Coordinates of N, CA and C in Angstrom, one line a residue:
X1 N 8.4 14.6 13.9 CA 9.5 13.5 14.2 C 9.0 12.3 14.1
X2 N 7.7 12.1 14.4 CA 7.2 10.6 14.2 C 7.2 10.1 12.7
X3 N 6.8 11.1 11.7 CA 6.9 10.7 10.4 C 8.4 10.5 9.8
X4 N 9.4 11.1 10.3 CA 10.7 11.0 10.1 C 11.1 9.5 10.7
X5 N 10.5 9.1 11.6 CA 10.8 7.9 12.1 C 10.1 6.8 11.1
X6 N 9.0 7.1 10.7 CA 8.3 6.2 9.6 C 9.1 6.0 8.4
X7 N 9.6 7.2 7.9 CA 10.4 7.1 6.6 C 11.7 6.2 7.1
X8 N 12.4 6.5 8.2 CA 13.5 5.6 8.6 C 13.4 4.1 8.5
X9 N 12.3 4.0 9.4 CA 11.8 2.6 9.6 C 11.4 1.9 8.3
X10 N 10.9 2.5 7.3 CA 10.4 2.0 6.1 C 11.6 1.7 5.4
X11 N 12.6 2.6 5.3 CA 14.0 2.4 4.6 C 14.7 1.2 5.2
X12 N 14.6 1.1 6.4 CA 15.2 -0.2 7.0 C 14.6 -1.5 6.6
X13 N 13.1 -1.4 6.5 CA 12.4 -2.5 6.0 C 12.6 -2.8 4.5
X14 N 13.1 -1.9 3.7 CA 13.3 -1.8 2.4 C 14.5 -2.9 2.1
X15 N 15.4 -2.5 2.9 CA 16.8 -3.2 3.1 C 16.6 -4.8 3.4
X16 N 15.7 -5.1 4.1 CA 15.5 -6.3 4.8 C 14.6 -7.3 4.0
X17 N 13.6 -6.5 3.3 CA 12.5 -7.3 2.6 C 13.0 -8.3 1.5
X18 N 12.3 -9.2 1.5 CA 12.8 -10.4 0.6 C 11.5 -10.5 -0.7
X19 N 10.5 -10.0 -0.3 CA 9.4 -10.1 -1.2 C 8.3 -8.9 -1.0
X20 N 7.3 -8.8 -1.8 CA 6.7 -7.8 -1.8 C 5.7 -7.7 -0.5
X21 N 5.2 -8.9 -0.2 CA 4.3 -8.9 1.0 C 5.0 -8.5 2.3
X22 N 6.3 -8.9 2.4 CA 7.1 -8.6 3.5 C 7.3 -6.9 3.5
X23 N 7.7 -6.5 2.4 CA 7.7 -5.0 2.2 C 6.5 -4.3 2.7
X24 N 5.3 -4.7 2.2 CA 4.1 -4.1 2.6 C 3.6 -4.1 3.8
X25 N 3.9 -5.3 4.6 CA 3.7 -5.5 5.8 C 4.4 -4.6 6.8
X26 N 5.8 -4.8 6.5 CA 6.8 -3.9 7.4 C 6.3 -2.5 7.1
X27 N 6.1 -2.0 6.0 CA 5.5 -0.6 5.9 C 4.4 -0.2 6.7
X28 N 3.4 -1.1 6.8 CA 2.2 -1.0 7.4 C 2.5 -1.1 9.0
X29 N 3.4 -1.9 9.4 CA 3.8 -1.9 10.8 C 4.3 -0.6 11.3
X30 N 5.4 -0.2 10.6 CA 6.1 0.9 10.9 C 5.1 2.2 11.1
X31 N 4.3 2.2 10.1 CA 3.4 3.4 10.1 C 2.5 3.5 11.3
X32 N 2.1 2.1 11.9 CA 1.3 2.4 13.0 C 2.3 2.3 14.4
X33 N 3.4 1.6 14.5 CA 4.2 1.3 15.6 C 4.9 2.8 15.6
X34 N 5.5 3.2 14.7 CA 6.4 4.5 14.8 C 5.7 5.7 14.5
X35 N 4.8 5.7 13.7 CA 3.9 6.9 13.2 C 2.7 7.3 14.1
X36 N 2.3 6.3 14.7 CA 1.0 6.7 15.7 C -0.2 6.4 14.9
X37 N -0.1 5.9 13.6 CA -1.3 5.8 12.9 C -2.4 4.7 13.5
X38 N -3.7 4.8 13.5 CA -4.3 3.8 14.0 C -4.6 2.6 13.1
X39 N -4.4 2.6 11.6 CA -4.5 1.6 10.9 C -3.8 2.0 9.5
X40 N -3.1 1.0 9.0 CA -2.5 1.4 7.8 C -2.6 -0.1 6.8
X41 N -2.6 0.4 5.6 CA -2.8 -0.8 4.7 C -2.2 -0.5 3.4
X42 N -1.9 -1.5 2.6 CA -1.7 -1.3 1.2 C -2.7 -2.2 0.5
X43 N -3.5 -1.4 -0.3 CA -4.5 -1.8 -1.1 C -4.4 -1.9 -2.6
X44 N -5.2 -2.5 -3.3 CA -4.9 -2.7 -4.7 C -6.4 -3.2 -5.4
X45 N -6.7 -2.7 -6.4 CA -7.9 -3.2 -7.0 C -7.9 -4.6 -7.6
X46 N -9.0 -5.2 -7.4 CA -9.0 -6.6 -8.2 C -9.3 -6.5 -9.6
X47 N -8.5 -6.9 -10.5 CA -8.4 -6.8 -11.9 C -9.8 -6.9 -12.4
X48 N -10.7 -7.9 -12.3 CA -11.6 -8.2 -12.9 C -12.9 -7.2 -12.4
X49 N -13.0 -6.9 -11.1 CA -14.1 -6.2 -10.5 C -13.9 -4.8 -10.3
X50 N -12.6 -4.5 -10.1 CA -12.3 -3.1 -9.8 C -12.5 -2.7 -8.3
X51 N -12.9 -3.8 -7.4 CA -13.0 -3.5 -6.1 C -11.6 -3.5 -5.4
X52 N -11.5 -2.5 -4.6 CA -10.3 -2.3 -3.7 C -10.2 -3.1 -2.6
X53 N -9.3 -3.8 -2.3 CA -9.0 -4.8 -1.2 C -7.6 -4.7 -0.5
X54 N -7.7 -4.8 0.6 CA -6.3 -4.9 1.2 C -5.3 -6.1 0.8
X55 N -4.2 -5.8 0.5 CA -3.2 -6.9 0.3 C -2.5 -7.3 1.7
X56 N -2.2 -6.2 2.5 CA -1.9 -6.3 3.9 C -2.3 -5.2 4.9
X57 N -2.6 -5.4 6.0 CA -3.0 -4.3 6.8 C -2.3 -4.5 8.2
X58 N -2.3 -3.3 8.9 CA -1.8 -3.4 10.2 C -2.5 -2.5 11.1
X59 N -2.7 -2.9 12.3 CA -3.3 -2.0 13.3 C -4.5 -2.7 13.8
X60 N -5.4 -2.0 14.5 CA -6.8 -2.4 14.9 C -7.9 -2.1 13.8
X61 N -8.1 -2.8 13.1 CA -9.1 -2.6 12.0 C -10.5 -3.0 12.4
X62 N -10.5 -3.9 13.6 CA -11.9 -4.4 14.0 C -12.9 -4.8 12.9
X63 N -12.4 -5.5 12.0 CA -13.0 -6.0 10.8 C -13.7 -4.8 9.8
X64 N -12.7 -3.6 9.7 CA -13.1 -2.6 9.0 C -13.0 -3.0 7.3
X65 N -12.0 -3.6 7.0 CA -11.9 -4.1 5.7 C -13.0 -5.2 5.2
X66 N -13.5 -5.9 6.1 CA -14.7 -6.8 5.8 C -16.1 -5.9 5.7
X67 N -16.2 -4.8 6.3 CA -17.4 -4.1 6.3 C -17.6 -3.1 5.1
X68 N -16.4 -2.6 4.5 CA -16.4 -1.4 3.7 C -16.4 -2.1 2.2
X69 N -16.8 -1.4 1.4 CA -16.8 -1.4 -0.1 C -16.3 -0.2 -0.8
X70 N -15.2 -0.4 -1.4 CA -14.4 0.5 -2.3 C -14.3 0.0 -3.7
X71 N -14.7 0.7 -4.6 CA -14.6 0.1 -6.0 C -14.3 1.4 -7.0
X72 N -13.4 1.3 -7.6 CA -12.8 2.4 -8.7 C -13.6 2.5 -9.8
X73 N -14.5 1.6 -10.1 CA -15.6 1.6 -11.2 C -16.9 2.0 -10.7
X74 N -17.2 2.0 -9.6 CA -18.7 2.5 -9.1 C -18.7 3.9 -8.7
X75 N -19.6 4.6 -9.3 CA -19.6 6.1 -9.2 C -19.9 6.4 -7.8
X76 N -20.5 5.8 -6.9 CA -20.7 6.1 -5.5 C -19.6 5.7 -4.5
X77 N -18.7 4.5 -5.0 CA -17.8 4.0 -4.1 C -16.4 4.2 -4.6
X78 N -16.2 5.2 -5.4 CA -14.8 5.5 -6.0 C -14.2 6.8 -5.6
X79 N -14.9 7.4 -4.5 CA -14.3 8.8 -4.2 C -13.6 8.8 -2.9
X80 N -13.5 7.7 -2.1 CA -12.6 7.5 -1.0 C -10.9 7.8 -1.2
X81 N -10.3 8.1 -0.2 CA -8.9 8.3 -0.6 C -8.4 7.2 -1.2
X82 N -8.3 6.1 -1.0 CA -7.7 4.9 -1.5 C -8.1 4.9 -3.1
X83 N -9.2 4.7 -3.4 CA -10.0 4.7 -4.8 C -9.4 6.0 -5.6
X84 N -9.6 7.0 -4.9 CA -9.0 8.3 -5.8 C -7.5 8.1 -6.1
X85 N -6.7 7.8 -5.0 CA -5.3 7.8 -5.2 C -5.0 6.7 -6.5
X86 N -5.7 5.6 -6.4 CA -5.3 4.6 -7.4 C -5.8 5.0 -8.8
X87 N -7.1 5.7 -8.9 CA -7.6 6.2 -10.3 C -6.7 7.2 -10.8
X88 N -6.3 8.3 -9.8 CA -5.7 9.5 -10.4 C -4.0 9.4 -10.4
X89 N -3.5 8.5 -9.6 CA -2.2 8.5 -9.5 C -1.5 9.7 -8.7
X90 N -2.4 10.2 -7.9 CA -1.9 11.4 -7.1 C -2.6 11.0 -5.7
X91 N -1.8 11.5 -4.6 CA -2.0 11.1 -3.1 C -3.6 11.8 -3.0
X92 N -4.3 11.3 -2.1 CA -5.4 12.0 -1.5 C -5.6 12.0 -0.1
X93 N -6.1 13.1 0.3 CA -6.2 13.4 1.7 C -7.6 13.8 2.1
X94 N -8.2 13.2 3.2 CA -9.4 13.9 3.7 C -9.1 14.0 5.3
X95 N -9.0 15.2 5.7 CA -9.0 15.6 6.9 C -9.9 15.6 8.0
X96 N -11.1 15.4 7.4 CA -12.4 15.2 8.4 C -13.2 14.1 7.7
X97 N -13.1 12.9 8.2 CA -13.9 11.9 7.6 C -15.4 12.1 7.8
X98 N -15.8 12.7 9.1 CA -17.2 12.8 9.7 C -17.8 13.9 8.9
X99 N -17.3 14.8 8.2 CA -18.1 15.8 7.5 C -18.1 15.9 5.8
X100 N -17.0 15.1 5.3 CA -16.8 15.2 3.9 C -18.0 14.6 3.2
X101 N -18.8 15.1 2.4 CA -19.8 14.2 1.8 C -19.3 13.0 1.0
X102 N -18.2 13.3 0.3 CA -17.8 12.0 -0.5 C -17.3 10.9 0.4
X103 N -17.1 11.1 1.7 CA -16.9 9.9 2.5 C -18.2 9.3 3.2
X104 N -19.1 9.8 2.9 CA -20.4 9.2 3.4 C -20.7 7.7 3.3
X105 N -20.3 7.0 2.3 CA -20.6 5.4 2.1 C -19.8 4.8 3.4
X106 N -18.8 5.5 3.9 CA -17.9 4.9 4.9 C -18.0 5.3 6.3
X107 N -18.6 6.4 6.6 CA -18.9 7.3 7.6 C -19.2 6.7 8.9
X108 N -20.0 5.6 9.0 CA -20.4 4.9 10.1 C -19.1 4.1 10.6
X109 N -18.7 3.3 9.7 CA -17.4 2.6 9.9 C -16.3 3.3 10.5
X110 N -16.0 4.4 10.0 CA -14.8 5.2 10.3 C -15.0 5.7 11.6
X111 N -16.3 6.4 11.8 CA -16.5 7.1 13.3 C -16.5 5.9 14.3
X112 N -17.2 4.9 14.0 CA -17.2 3.7 15.2 C -15.7 3.4 15.6
X113 N -14.7 3.3 14.7 CA -13.2 3.0 14.9 C -12.3 4.1 15.2
X114 N -12.9 5.4 15.5 CA -12.2 6.4 15.9 C -11.1 7.1 14.8
X115 N -11.5 6.8 13.6 CA -10.7 7.3 12.5 C -11.2 8.7 12.0
X116 N -10.4 9.7 12.2 CA -10.9 10.9 12.0 C -10.4 11.6 10.6
X117 N -9.1 11.0 10.2 CA -8.7 11.6 9.0 C -7.9 10.4 8.2
X118 N -7.9 10.4 6.8 CA -7.3 9.4 6.2 C -6.5 10.0 5.0
X119 N -5.6 9.3 4.4 CA -4.8 9.6 3.3 C -4.4 8.5 2.7
X120 N -4.3 8.7 1.2 CA -3.7 7.5 0.4 C -2.8 8.0 -0.7
X121 N -1.6 7.1 -0.8 CA -0.4 7.6 -1.6 C -0.3 6.5 -2.5
X122 N -0.4 6.7 -3.9 CA -0.3 5.8 -4.8 C 1.1 5.0 -4.8
X123 N 1.1 3.8 -5.0 CA 2.4 2.6 -5.2 C 2.4 2.5 -6.6
X124 N 3.4 2.8 -7.3 CA 3.5 2.4 -8.7 C 4.5 1.0 -8.9
X125 N 4.2 0.5 -10.0 CA 5.0 -0.6 -10.6 C 5.2 -0.3 -12.1
X126 N 6.5 -0.3 -12.6 CA 6.8 0.0 -13.8 C 6.0 1.3 -14.6
X127 N 5.9 2.4 -13.6 CA 5.2 3.6 -14.1 C 3.8 3.7 -14.0
X128 N 3.2 2.4 -13.6 CA 1.6 2.5 -13.5 C 1.3 2.3 -12.1
X129 N 0.1 2.8 -11.8 CA -0.3 2.6 -10.3 C -0.7 1.3 -10.2
X130 N -0.1 0.6 -9.1 CA -0.4 -0.7 -8.7 C -1.4 -0.6 -7.6
X131 N -1.4 0.3 -6.6 CA -2.2 0.4 -5.5 C -1.9 1.4 -4.6
X132 N -2.2 1.3 -3.3 CA -2.1 2.7 -2.5 C -1.6 2.3 -1.1
X133 N -0.9 3.2 -0.5 CA -0.6 3.1 0.9 C -1.6 4.0 1.6
X134 N -2.4 3.2 2.3 CA -3.5 4.1 3.0 C -3.4 4.1 4.6
X135 N -3.5 5.3 5.2 CA -3.3 5.6 6.5 C -4.4 6.2 7.1
X136 N -4.6 5.8 8.3 CA -5.8 6.5 9.1 C -5.4 6.9 10.4
X137 N -5.8 8.2 10.7 CA -5.3 8.9 12.0 C -6.5 9.1 12.8
X138 N -6.2 9.3 14.1 CA -7.3 9.5 15.0 C -7.5 10.9 15.3
X139 N -6.8 11.9 14.5 CA -6.8 13.2 14.7 C -7.4 13.9 13.6
X140 N -8.2 15.0 13.8 CA -8.8 15.8 12.8 C -7.5 16.6 12.1
X141 N -7.6 16.8 10.8 CA -6.7 17.7 10.1 C -5.2 17.2 10.5
X142 N -4.9 16.0 10.6 CA -3.7 15.4 10.8 C -2.7 15.6 9.4
X143 N -3.3 15.5 8.3 CA -2.4 15.5 7.2 C -2.3 17.0 6.7
X144 N -1.1 17.4 7.1 CA -0.7 18.8 6.6 C 0.2 18.7 5.7
X145 N 0.6 19.9 5.0 CA 1.6 19.8 3.9 C 2.8 19.1 4.3
X146 N 3.5 19.4 5.2 CA 4.7 18.7 5.6 C 4.7 17.2 5.9
X147 N 3.5 16.7 6.4 CA 3.3 15.3 6.5 C 2.9 14.5 5.1
X148 N 2.3 15.5 4.5 CA 1.9 14.8 3.0 C 3.2 14.7 2.1
X149 N 4.0 15.8 2.2 CA 5.3 15.6 1.5 C 6.1 14.5 1.9
X150 N 6.3 14.3 3.3 CA 7.1 13.2 3.7 C 6.3 11.8 3.3
X151 N 5.1 11.7 3.4 CA 4.5 10.6 3.1 C 4.5 10.2 1.5
X152 N 4.6 11.2 0.7 CA 4.9 10.9 -0.6 C 6.1 10.3 -0.9
X153 N 7.0 10.8 -0.1 CA 8.3 10.2 -0.2 C 8.4 8.8 0.2
X154 N 7.8 8.4 1.2 CA 7.7 7.1 1.9 C 6.9 6.2 0.7
X155 N 5.9 6.7 0.1 CA 5.1 5.8 -1.0 C 6.1 5.5 -2.2
X156 N 7.0 6.7 -2.5 CA 7.9 6.6 -3.5 C 9.0 5.5 -3.2
X157 N 9.5 5.6 -2.1 CA 10.5 4.4 -1.6 C 9.9 3.1 -1.6
X158 N 8.6 2.9 -1.2 CA 8.0 1.6 -1.3 C 8.0 1.2 -2.7
X159 N 7.4 2.1 -3.5 CA 7.4 1.8 -4.9 C 8.8 1.5 -5.6
X160 N 9.7 2.1 -5.4 CA 11.0 1.9 -5.8 C 11.5 0.6 -5.4
X161 N 11.3 0.3 -4.0 CA 11.7 -1.1 -3.6 C 11.0 -2.3 -4.2
X162 N 9.5 -2.1 -4.4 CA 8.6 -3.2 -5.1 C 9.3 -3.3 -6.4
X163 N 9.6 -2.3 -7.2 CA 10.1 -2.5 -8.5 C 11.4 -3.2 -8.6
X164 N 12.3 -3.0 -7.6 CA 13.5 -3.6 -7.4 C 13.4 -5.0 -7.2
X165 N 12.4 -5.4 -6.2 CA 12.0 -6.9 -5.8 C 11.5 -7.6 -7.0
X166 N 10.7 -6.9 -7.7 CA 10.4 -7.6 -8.9 C 11.3 -7.9 -10.0
X167 N 12.1 -6.9 -10.3 CA 13.3 -7.1 -11.1 C 14.3 -8.1 -10.8
X168 N 14.6 -8.2 -9.3 CA 15.5 -9.2 -8.8 C 14.8 -10.6 -8.8
X169 N 13.5 -10.7 -8.8 CA 12.9 -12.0 -8.8 C 13.0 -12.4 -10.2
X170 N 12.7 -11.4 -11.3 CA 12.9 -12.0 -12.6 C 14.2 -12.3 -13.1
X171 N 15.2 -11.7 -12.5 CA 16.5 -12.1 -12.7 C 16.8 -13.5 -12.1
X172 N 16.3 -13.9 -10.8 CA 16.6 -15.0 -10.3 C 15.8 -16.1 -11.0
X173 N 14.7 -15.8 -11.4 CA 13.9 -16.9 -12.3 C 14.6 -16.9 -13.6
X174 N 15.2 -16.1 -14.2 CA 15.9 -16.2 -15.5 C 17.1 -17.0 -15.1
X175 N 17.8 -16.8 -14.2 CA 19.0 -17.7 -13.8 C 18.7 -19.1 -13.6
X176 N 17.4 -19.4 -13.0 CA 17.2 -20.8 -12.6 C 16.7 -21.5 -13.7
X177 N 15.9 -20.8 -14.7 CA 15.6 -21.4 -16.0 C 16.8 -21.7 -17.0
X178 N 17.8 -20.7 -17.0 CA 19.2 -21.0 -17.8 C 19.8 -22.1 -17.1
X179 N 19.9 -22.2 -15.9 CA 20.5 -23.5 -15.3 C 19.8 -24.7 -15.6
X180 N 18.4 -24.7 -15.5 CA 17.8 -25.8 -15.8 C 18.0 -26.2 -17.3
X181 N 18.0 -25.3 -18.2 CA 18.2 -25.5 -19.7 C 19.7 -26.1 -19.8
X182 N 20.6 -25.7 -18.9 CA 22.0 -26.1 -19.2 C 22.0 -27.5 -18.7
X183 N 21.3 -27.9 -17.4 CA 21.4 -29.3 -17.2 C 20.8 -30.2 -18.1
X184 N 19.6 -29.8 -18.6 CA 18.8 -30.7 -19.8 C 19.8 -30.8 -20.7
X185 N 20.6 -29.7 -21.3 CA 21.6 -29.8 -22.6 C 22.6 -30.9 -22.1
X186 N 23.1 -30.8 -21.0 CA 24.1 -31.8 -20.5 C 23.6 -33.4 -20.6
X187 N 22.3 -33.4 -20.1 CA 21.7 -34.8 -20.0 C 21.8 -35.2 -21.6
X188 N 21.2 -34.5 -22.4 CA 20.9 -34.8 -23.8 C 22.4 -35.1 -24.5
X189 N 23.4 -34.2 -24.0 CA 24.8 -34.6 -24.8 C 25.3 -36.0 -23.9
X190 N 25.0 -36.2 -22.9 CA 25.6 -37.5 -22.2 C 24.9 -38.6 -22.9
X191 N 23.8 -38.5 -23.3 CA 22.9 -39.6 -23.9 C 23.2 -39.8 -25.3
X192 N 23.9 -38.9 -25.9 CA 24.2 -39.2 -27.4 C 25.5 -39.8 -27.5

């Protein structure tokens, strides 16, 4: 039921969001407030470095994102859930952060904050992976198939909304440019 509330809340946020940052923050807030996650973030790689950084996050991170390093190009730091989802374009789940060998680089930080499980779901823009929605749960084995299926839908809805917001912004920019061009043409004609 909590995850259906997340889906519903994110769909409400999609209708109200005016820009990508509003959309991402609303999705993260809904995940924590309605879904009971400890922390939620939308992350994306920095183009030049490959380092994955949060665009927005919500929840009690206690400096988590300042302490960790995730890098899609670094063999040691590319196997966490967020980097894996971004690299592969598929969701990635770790239901036991304390015992999975691939999570060793972040183990101390996740244990200190009570994060027991995490999952990342790719967000796409124009058919390419843009980033990921990352969720941290305080329960072991939280992400079972039903939860994963629903969260895949959530990430798909966020991707759809982000694409729509970009198209709408491009349309508004084109209209503004056309209006500016028409004003300039009027001025030219008046001066002749």
